[in-house]
Short mmCIF file of C-alpha atoms in Angstrom, two decimals:
data_model
loop_
_atom_site.label_atom_id
_atom_site.label_comp_id
_atom_site.label_asym_id
_atom_site.label_seq_id
_atom_site.Cartn_x
_atom_site.Cartn_y
_atom_site.Cartn_z
CA MET A 168 14.82 -101.35 40.24
CA LYS A 169 15.39 -97.63 40.41
CA PHE A 170 11.60 -97.13 39.54
CA LEU A 171 10.93 -98.45 43.39
CA LEU A 172 12.54 -95.40 44.63
CA PHE A 173 9.53 -93.89 45.57
CA GLU A 174 9.39 -96.69 48.15
CA LEU A 175 12.89 -97.33 49.18
CA LEU A 176 14.16 -93.83 49.94
CA ASN A 177 12.95 -91.57 52.49
CA ASN A 178 10.73 -88.29 51.39
CA PRO A 179 11.72 -88.74 47.74
CA ALA A 180 10.78 -85.94 45.64
CA ASP A 181 7.38 -86.22 43.43
CA SER A 182 5.87 -83.57 41.62
CA ILE A 183 2.79 -85.67 40.67
CA GLY A 184 1.86 -86.59 44.41
CA GLY A 185 3.60 -83.30 45.88
CA GLY A 186 6.28 -82.66 48.41
CA GLY A 187 9.60 -84.53 48.91
CA LYS A 188 13.58 -83.86 49.25
CA GLY A 189 15.09 -83.32 46.12
CA THR A 190 14.15 -81.97 42.58
CA ALA A 191 11.27 -83.37 40.73
CA ALA A 192 9.37 -82.09 37.75
CA HIS A 193 6.63 -83.03 35.18
CA VAL A 194 5.16 -81.82 31.96
CA GLN A 195 1.43 -82.29 31.37
CA VAL A 196 -0.66 -82.38 28.01
CA GLY A 197 -4.14 -82.69 27.72
CA THR A 198 -7.94 -81.02 26.98
CA ALA A 199 -8.34 -78.73 28.24
CA TRP A 200 -5.13 -78.34 30.81
CA GLN A 201 -1.39 -78.18 29.93
CA GLY A 202 1.45 -77.33 32.35
CA PHE A 203 4.67 -78.01 33.89
CA ARG A 204 5.73 -78.05 37.73
CA LEU A 205 9.25 -77.98 38.70
CA GLN A 206 9.84 -78.61 42.60
CA HIS A 207 12.75 -78.88 44.93
CA GLY A 208 12.45 -79.88 48.39
CA PHE A 209 15.14 -78.00 50.41
CA SER A 210 14.25 -80.16 53.83
CA ASP A 211 12.51 -83.14 54.92
CA THR A 212 9.29 -81.20 55.15
CA TRP A 213 9.38 -78.15 52.95
CA GLY A 214 10.10 -77.38 49.30
CA TRP A 215 9.61 -74.80 46.69
CA ILE A 216 7.32 -74.94 43.52
CA VAL A 217 7.60 -73.18 39.89
CA GLU A 218 4.79 -73.93 37.73
CA ALA A 219 2.75 -72.76 35.03
CA GLN A 220 -0.62 -73.78 34.08
CA SER A 221 -2.76 -73.28 30.75
CA VAL A 222 -6.36 -74.07 29.76
CA SER A 223 -6.79 -74.37 25.75
CA TRP A 224 -3.74 -72.01 25.43
CA GLU A 225 -6.00 -69.15 26.11
CA ARG A 226 -5.76 -69.01 29.98
CA TRP A 227 -2.09 -68.96 31.69
CA GLN A 228 -1.30 -69.13 35.29
CA PRO A 229 2.47 -69.09 36.30
CA SER A 230 3.06 -69.25 39.87
CA ILE A 231 5.88 -69.81 42.64
CA GLY A 232 5.14 -71.25 45.82
CA LEU A 233 5.89 -73.29 48.99
CA SER A 234 4.83 -77.00 49.76
CA ALA A 235 5.18 -78.79 52.92
CA ILE A 236 4.46 -82.72 53.82
CA TRP A 237 1.64 -82.91 56.24
CA TYR A 238 1.51 -86.62 56.65
CA GLU A 239 4.30 -88.98 55.61
CA GLY A 240 3.24 -92.69 55.96
CA SER A 241 1.40 -95.29 53.88
CA VAL A 242 -0.11 -92.20 52.31
CA ARG A 243 1.73 -89.20 51.52
CA ILE A 244 -0.39 -85.78 51.95
CA THR A 245 0.88 -82.49 51.01
CA GLY A 246 -0.49 -79.01 51.10
CA SER A 247 0.91 -76.33 48.93
CA ILE A 248 0.32 -72.31 48.57
CA LEU A 249 1.18 -70.41 45.21
CA GLY A 250 0.89 -67.02 44.15
CA GLY A 251 1.27 -65.77 40.53
CA TRP A 252 -0.53 -64.02 37.72
CA LEU A 253 -3.61 -65.06 35.81
CA THR A 254 -3.88 -63.58 32.17
CA GLN A 255 -6.75 -65.02 29.59
CA SER A 256 -7.46 -63.82 26.20
CA GLY A 257 -10.45 -64.80 24.52
CA PRO A 258 -13.83 -63.75 24.96
CA TYR A 259 -13.88 -63.34 28.93
CA PRO A 260 -10.37 -61.70 29.30
CA TRP A 261 -8.62 -61.55 32.67
CA ASN A 262 -5.42 -60.13 33.98
CA GLY A 263 -4.52 -60.27 37.51
CA PRO A 264 -2.76 -61.56 40.41
CA SER A 265 -3.82 -65.24 41.72
CA THR A 266 -3.45 -67.35 44.61
CA GLU A 267 -3.66 -71.04 45.15
CA GLY A 268 -3.90 -73.48 47.85
CA ARG A 269 -4.15 -77.14 47.13
CA ILE A 270 -3.83 -80.38 48.79
CA GLN A 271 -2.28 -83.45 47.14
CA LEU A 272 -2.45 -87.10 48.40
CA SER A 273 -0.71 -90.27 46.67
CA LYS A 274 -0.37 -93.89 47.55
CA PRO A 275 2.19 -96.14 46.28
CA PHE A 276 1.54 -99.75 45.27
CA GLY A 277 4.60 -100.93 43.46
CA ARG A 278 5.05 -99.07 40.28
CA LEU A 279 1.53 -97.81 40.55
CA ARG A 280 0.50 -94.80 42.31
CA PRO A 281 -2.88 -93.36 42.29
CA TRP A 282 -3.21 -89.58 43.28
CA LEU A 283 -5.46 -86.97 43.84
CA LEU A 284 -5.24 -83.27 44.19
CA LEU A 285 -7.76 -80.96 45.40
CA GLY A 286 -7.42 -76.98 45.03
CA SER A 287 -8.72 -73.72 45.28
CA LYS A 288 -7.73 -70.67 42.95
CA HIS A 289 -8.55 -67.25 43.50
CA SER A 290 -7.87 -64.14 41.40
CA LEU A 291 -8.58 -60.31 41.50
CA GLY A 292 -8.85 -57.95 38.42
CA ASN A 293 -10.65 -55.07 37.00
CA LEU A 294 -13.38 -54.24 34.51
CA ARG A 295 -13.23 -50.71 33.41
CA THR A 296 -16.10 -48.69 32.23
CA GLU A 297 -15.54 -45.77 30.01
CA ILE A 298 -18.38 -43.51 29.45
CA GLN A 299 -18.23 -40.84 26.79
CA THR A 300 -20.56 -38.02 27.76
CA GLN A 301 -20.85 -34.85 25.67
CA ASP A 302 -18.54 -33.00 28.15
CA GLU A 303 -16.16 -35.59 29.35
CA LEU A 304 -14.85 -38.95 29.54
CA LEU A 305 -16.09 -40.91 32.66
CA ILE A 306 -13.88 -43.80 33.70
CA GLU A 307 -14.94 -46.24 36.44
CA ASP A 308 -13.16 -49.31 37.67
CA THR A 309 -15.08 -52.23 39.27
CA LEU A 310 -13.04 -54.87 41.19
CA GLN A 311 -13.59 -58.53 39.99
CA THR A 312 -12.89 -61.66 41.63
CA GLU A 313 -12.68 -65.16 40.31
CA TRP A 314 -12.84 -68.31 42.08
CA THR A 315 -11.94 -71.71 40.49
CA MET A 316 -12.04 -74.95 42.34
CA THR A 317 -9.74 -77.75 41.01
CA GLY A 318 -10.07 -81.45 41.25
CA SER A 319 -7.84 -83.92 39.42
CA MET A 320 -7.24 -87.70 40.19
CA GLY A 321 -5.37 -90.11 38.15
CA LEU A 322 -2.55 -93.12 37.95
CA ALA A 323 1.08 -92.69 37.80
CA ILE A 324 3.08 -95.55 36.46
CA GLY A 325 6.70 -96.39 36.86
CA ILE A 326 8.04 -96.60 33.39
CA HIS A 327 11.71 -96.46 33.73
CA LYS A 328 14.38 -95.59 36.38
CA GLU A 329 13.40 -92.34 37.63
CA TRP A 330 10.37 -91.80 34.91
CA GLU A 331 6.72 -91.92 35.45
CA LEU A 332 3.60 -91.72 33.02
CA SER A 333 0.68 -90.20 34.84
CA LEU A 334 -2.64 -90.33 33.76
CA GLY A 335 -5.36 -88.17 34.79
CA ILE A 336 -8.82 -86.45 34.71
CA ASP A 337 -9.44 -82.93 35.63
CA MET A 338 -12.88 -81.87 37.19
CA PRO A 339 -12.43 -78.15 37.73
CA TRP A 340 -14.94 -75.50 38.40
CA VAL A 341 -13.41 -72.45 36.73
CA ASN A 342 -14.94 -69.07 37.81
CA TYR A 343 -17.51 -70.59 40.04
CA PRO A 344 -20.52 -71.14 39.68
CA ASN A 345 -19.93 -71.60 35.82
CA ILE A 346 -19.95 -75.34 35.04
CA THR A 347 -16.90 -76.59 33.40
CA ILE A 348 -16.38 -79.47 30.97
CA PRO A 349 -14.32 -82.09 32.58
CA GLY A 350 -10.92 -82.92 30.92
CA ALA A 351 -8.27 -85.52 30.77
CA HIS A 352 -4.20 -85.47 30.48
CA VAL A 353 -1.08 -87.39 30.30
CA ALA A 354 1.82 -86.17 31.95
CA ILE A 355 5.50 -87.45 31.95
CA ALA A 356 7.15 -86.96 35.22
CA TYR A 357 10.61 -86.99 36.51
CA ARG A 358 11.23 -87.56 40.26
CA GLY A 359 14.92 -86.77 41.42
CA ALA A 360 16.69 -88.29 44.48
CA PRO A 361 17.65 -86.17 47.36
CA MET B 104 1.22 -50.05 47.08
CA ILE B 105 -1.11 -53.22 46.81
CA LEU B 106 -4.12 -51.06 45.70
CA PHE B 107 -1.99 -49.54 42.67
CA PHE B 108 -0.86 -52.79 42.01
CA ILE B 109 -4.30 -54.47 41.79
CA SER B 110 -5.40 -51.20 40.01
CA ALA B 111 -3.23 -51.51 37.18
CA CYS B 112 -4.85 -54.78 36.22
CA ILE B 113 -7.57 -54.32 33.69
CA ASN B 114 -9.63 -57.34 32.48
CA GLU B 115 -11.59 -55.68 29.98
CA THR B 116 -12.68 -52.10 28.92
CA VAL B 117 -16.22 -51.76 28.11
CA ARG B 118 -17.06 -48.35 26.15
CA TYR B 119 -20.33 -46.51 26.01
CA ARG B 120 -21.50 -43.23 24.72
CA ARG B 121 -23.82 -41.58 26.64
CA VAL B 122 -26.87 -39.97 25.17
CA ASP B 123 -29.82 -37.79 26.04
CA LEU B 124 -33.00 -39.00 24.07
CA THR B 125 -35.93 -36.91 24.31
CA GLY B 126 -39.15 -36.82 22.12
CA THR B 127 -42.90 -37.20 22.15
CA LEU B 128 -44.50 -40.68 22.26
CA SER B 129 -48.20 -39.94 20.52
CA SER B 130 -51.20 -42.09 20.57
CA GLU B 131 -54.99 -41.46 20.75
CA ASP B 132 -54.91 -43.89 23.87
CA MET B 133 -53.08 -41.68 26.71
CA GLN B 134 -53.76 -44.35 29.41
CA SER B 135 -51.78 -47.42 27.96
CA PRO B 136 -48.27 -47.75 28.61
CA MET B 137 -45.31 -47.31 25.94
CA TYR B 138 -42.39 -49.69 25.85
CA VAL B 139 -39.24 -47.95 24.35
CA SER B 140 -36.28 -49.80 23.67
CA ALA B 141 -32.97 -48.75 22.18
CA HIS B 142 -31.21 -51.15 19.55
CA HIS B 143 -28.38 -51.27 17.38
CA ALA B 144 -29.54 -51.15 13.62
CA TRP B 145 -26.78 -53.95 12.72
CA TYR B 146 -24.76 -55.73 15.26
CA ASP B 147 -21.67 -57.88 14.58
CA THR B 148 -20.11 -59.30 11.45
CA ASP B 149 -20.89 -62.32 8.92
CA LEU B 150 -22.87 -65.10 10.04
CA LEU B 151 -23.03 -63.64 13.43
CA ALA B 152 -24.69 -60.21 11.82
CA HIS B 153 -28.06 -59.17 12.76
CA PRO B 154 -30.37 -56.20 12.98
CA ALA B 155 -32.33 -54.56 15.81
CA ALA B 156 -29.99 -55.69 18.42
CA MET B 157 -31.71 -54.32 21.95
CA PHE B 158 -29.54 -53.03 24.33
CA ASP B 159 -31.75 -51.03 26.65
CA GLN B 160 -35.45 -50.69 27.26
CA GLU B 161 -37.82 -48.44 29.56
CA ILE B 162 -41.68 -47.94 29.68
CA PHE B 163 -42.97 -44.43 29.38
CA ASN B 164 -46.78 -42.91 29.51
CA PRO B 165 -47.87 -41.33 26.24
CA GLY B 166 -46.57 -37.85 25.84
CA ASP B 167 -43.42 -35.85 26.04
CA PHE B 168 -40.60 -38.06 27.45
CA SER B 169 -36.69 -38.13 28.42
CA TRP B 170 -34.36 -40.89 28.69
CA THR B 171 -30.59 -41.05 29.31
CA ILE B 172 -29.22 -43.99 27.41
CA ASP B 173 -25.54 -45.66 27.40
CA ILE B 174 -24.82 -46.72 24.00
CA PRO B 175 -22.56 -49.94 23.78
CA ILE B 176 -19.56 -49.56 21.60
CA PRO B 177 -18.33 -53.39 21.41
CA GLU B 178 -15.12 -54.28 19.75
CA THR B 179 -17.19 -55.61 17.11
CA PHE B 180 -18.91 -53.96 14.30
CA THR B 181 -22.27 -51.81 14.72
CA GLU B 182 -24.29 -49.38 13.01
CA GLY B 183 -27.12 -46.79 13.47
CA LEU B 184 -29.28 -46.65 16.64
CA LEU B 185 -32.92 -47.65 16.58
CA ILE B 186 -35.42 -46.43 18.85
CA TYR B 187 -38.55 -48.58 18.81
CA VAL B 188 -41.76 -48.22 20.61
CA TRP B 189 -44.90 -50.31 21.09
CA GLN B 190 -48.02 -49.61 23.23
CA ASP B 191 -49.53 -52.21 25.66
CA THR B 192 -53.11 -51.32 25.04
CA ASP B 193 -54.26 -54.81 26.58
CA ASN B 194 -51.89 -54.47 29.58
CA ASP B 195 -50.38 -58.07 29.42
CA GLU B 196 -46.86 -56.93 28.81
CA VAL B 197 -46.24 -58.74 25.60
CA PHE B 198 -46.61 -57.24 22.39
CA CYS B 199 -49.36 -58.74 20.13
CA GLY B 200 -49.78 -61.82 22.77
CA LEU B 201 -52.20 -64.61 21.89
CA ASN B 202 -55.76 -63.80 22.68
CA GLY B 203 -54.66 -60.00 23.12
CA ASP B 204 -55.16 -56.74 21.11
CA GLU B 205 -53.66 -56.14 17.98
CA GLU B 206 -51.22 -53.54 19.30
CA TYR B 207 -49.24 -50.80 17.42
CA SER B 208 -45.30 -49.98 17.06
CA ASP B 209 -43.22 -47.43 15.50
CA MET B 210 -39.46 -46.67 14.96
CA ALA B 211 -36.98 -43.88 14.48
CA TYR B 212 -33.68 -44.77 12.71
CA ILE B 213 -30.67 -42.48 13.96
CA ASP B 214 -27.62 -42.56 11.88
CA ASP B 215 -25.47 -40.07 12.66
CA GLU B 216 -23.15 -41.64 15.54
CA THR B 217 -21.71 -38.54 16.68
CA LEU B 218 -24.72 -37.09 18.31
CA PHE B 219 -25.34 -36.55 22.14
CA GLN B 220 -28.77 -35.02 21.92
CA ILE B 221 -31.54 -36.84 20.07
CA ASN B 222 -35.06 -35.92 19.70
CA VAL B 223 -37.52 -38.53 18.19
CA GLN B 224 -41.28 -38.50 17.46
CA LEU B 225 -43.14 -41.71 17.78
CA THR B 226 -46.45 -42.68 17.08
CA PRO B 227 -47.37 -46.42 17.07
CA GLN B 228 -49.21 -47.02 13.72
CA HIS B 229 -47.88 -50.36 12.58
CA ALA B 230 -49.96 -53.34 13.66
CA CYS B 231 -48.00 -56.14 15.15
CA LEU B 232 -44.66 -55.43 13.66
CA ALA B 233 -41.38 -56.30 15.57
CA PRO B 234 -38.52 -54.35 15.52
CA GLU B 235 -36.60 -56.23 12.81
CA ILE B 236 -39.80 -56.31 10.57
CA LEU B 237 -39.88 -52.48 10.98
CA TYR B 238 -36.49 -51.75 10.38
CA ALA B 239 -36.22 -54.05 6.88
CA ASN B 240 -39.42 -52.68 5.67
CA PHE B 241 -38.76 -49.01 6.25
CA PHE B 242 -35.05 -48.25 6.80
CA GLU B 243 -32.93 -50.78 5.16
#
């Protein structure tokens, strides 16, 4: 019966849908998005988040942040704001501070729980231009910004006691307005009781 | 403090070598514009290696010209500098376009990659030869 914790306890922690009191975590693997999230709700409304996201193992975004439950009823709606760092290798390198705001929504139906995540990520960095002239080396830094919108949806399934399996599709828009290929992921989640 | 923090975040460094190019573009036709372009003689390695990789272009009138170019220094292999010119005698902005004139081109090859002052003398005289063919025929 423990897989029904989400429905029986008030404000259970939930890393897939977001928010809740107590500790929850999940690890996600997929193509092309991977990551983990650890969160702890320290009150009925507020909690902190530590997480790291990766895209194809070349783009990494570790972050810490705060989350709050905006609405708790038949549907849970949470909002989160995070700050961290974005580093990317490969042909389009990036190295700079990042922020992210997101809204998560989930609704339980027994063991099943569809969820939706919408987010907006922003990052700053510099393009350095070095021009060697006959007399001197000219150096110019140009501020660059990146805006990535994220959209994921999926279904979490209670599999054993406090563990869930989540299947999701990712429809991000990395470095808008560039088009990004959609992805899919599977996650194993632990949601703790307060 | 914040500005210092942000300025320490370098995504990428792109490097150039600034060269002052001077010379003469000679032609019997002193009215039609000359399209001058700068190319790496060779760019990249293995399957991606290719000749005459253009990185800048400018239009000049026949006669003496002066042009400052910033030659990209990419992470990958590059070799040599090509200065290519063709004259747009039919003013269609296309080199040897369909139903147009037979137009002429010329090229200079500079293999010394330490120069900051380069002088070239170019006289379009090769009928409808694109930079890749011109380089392969005369400089490789």
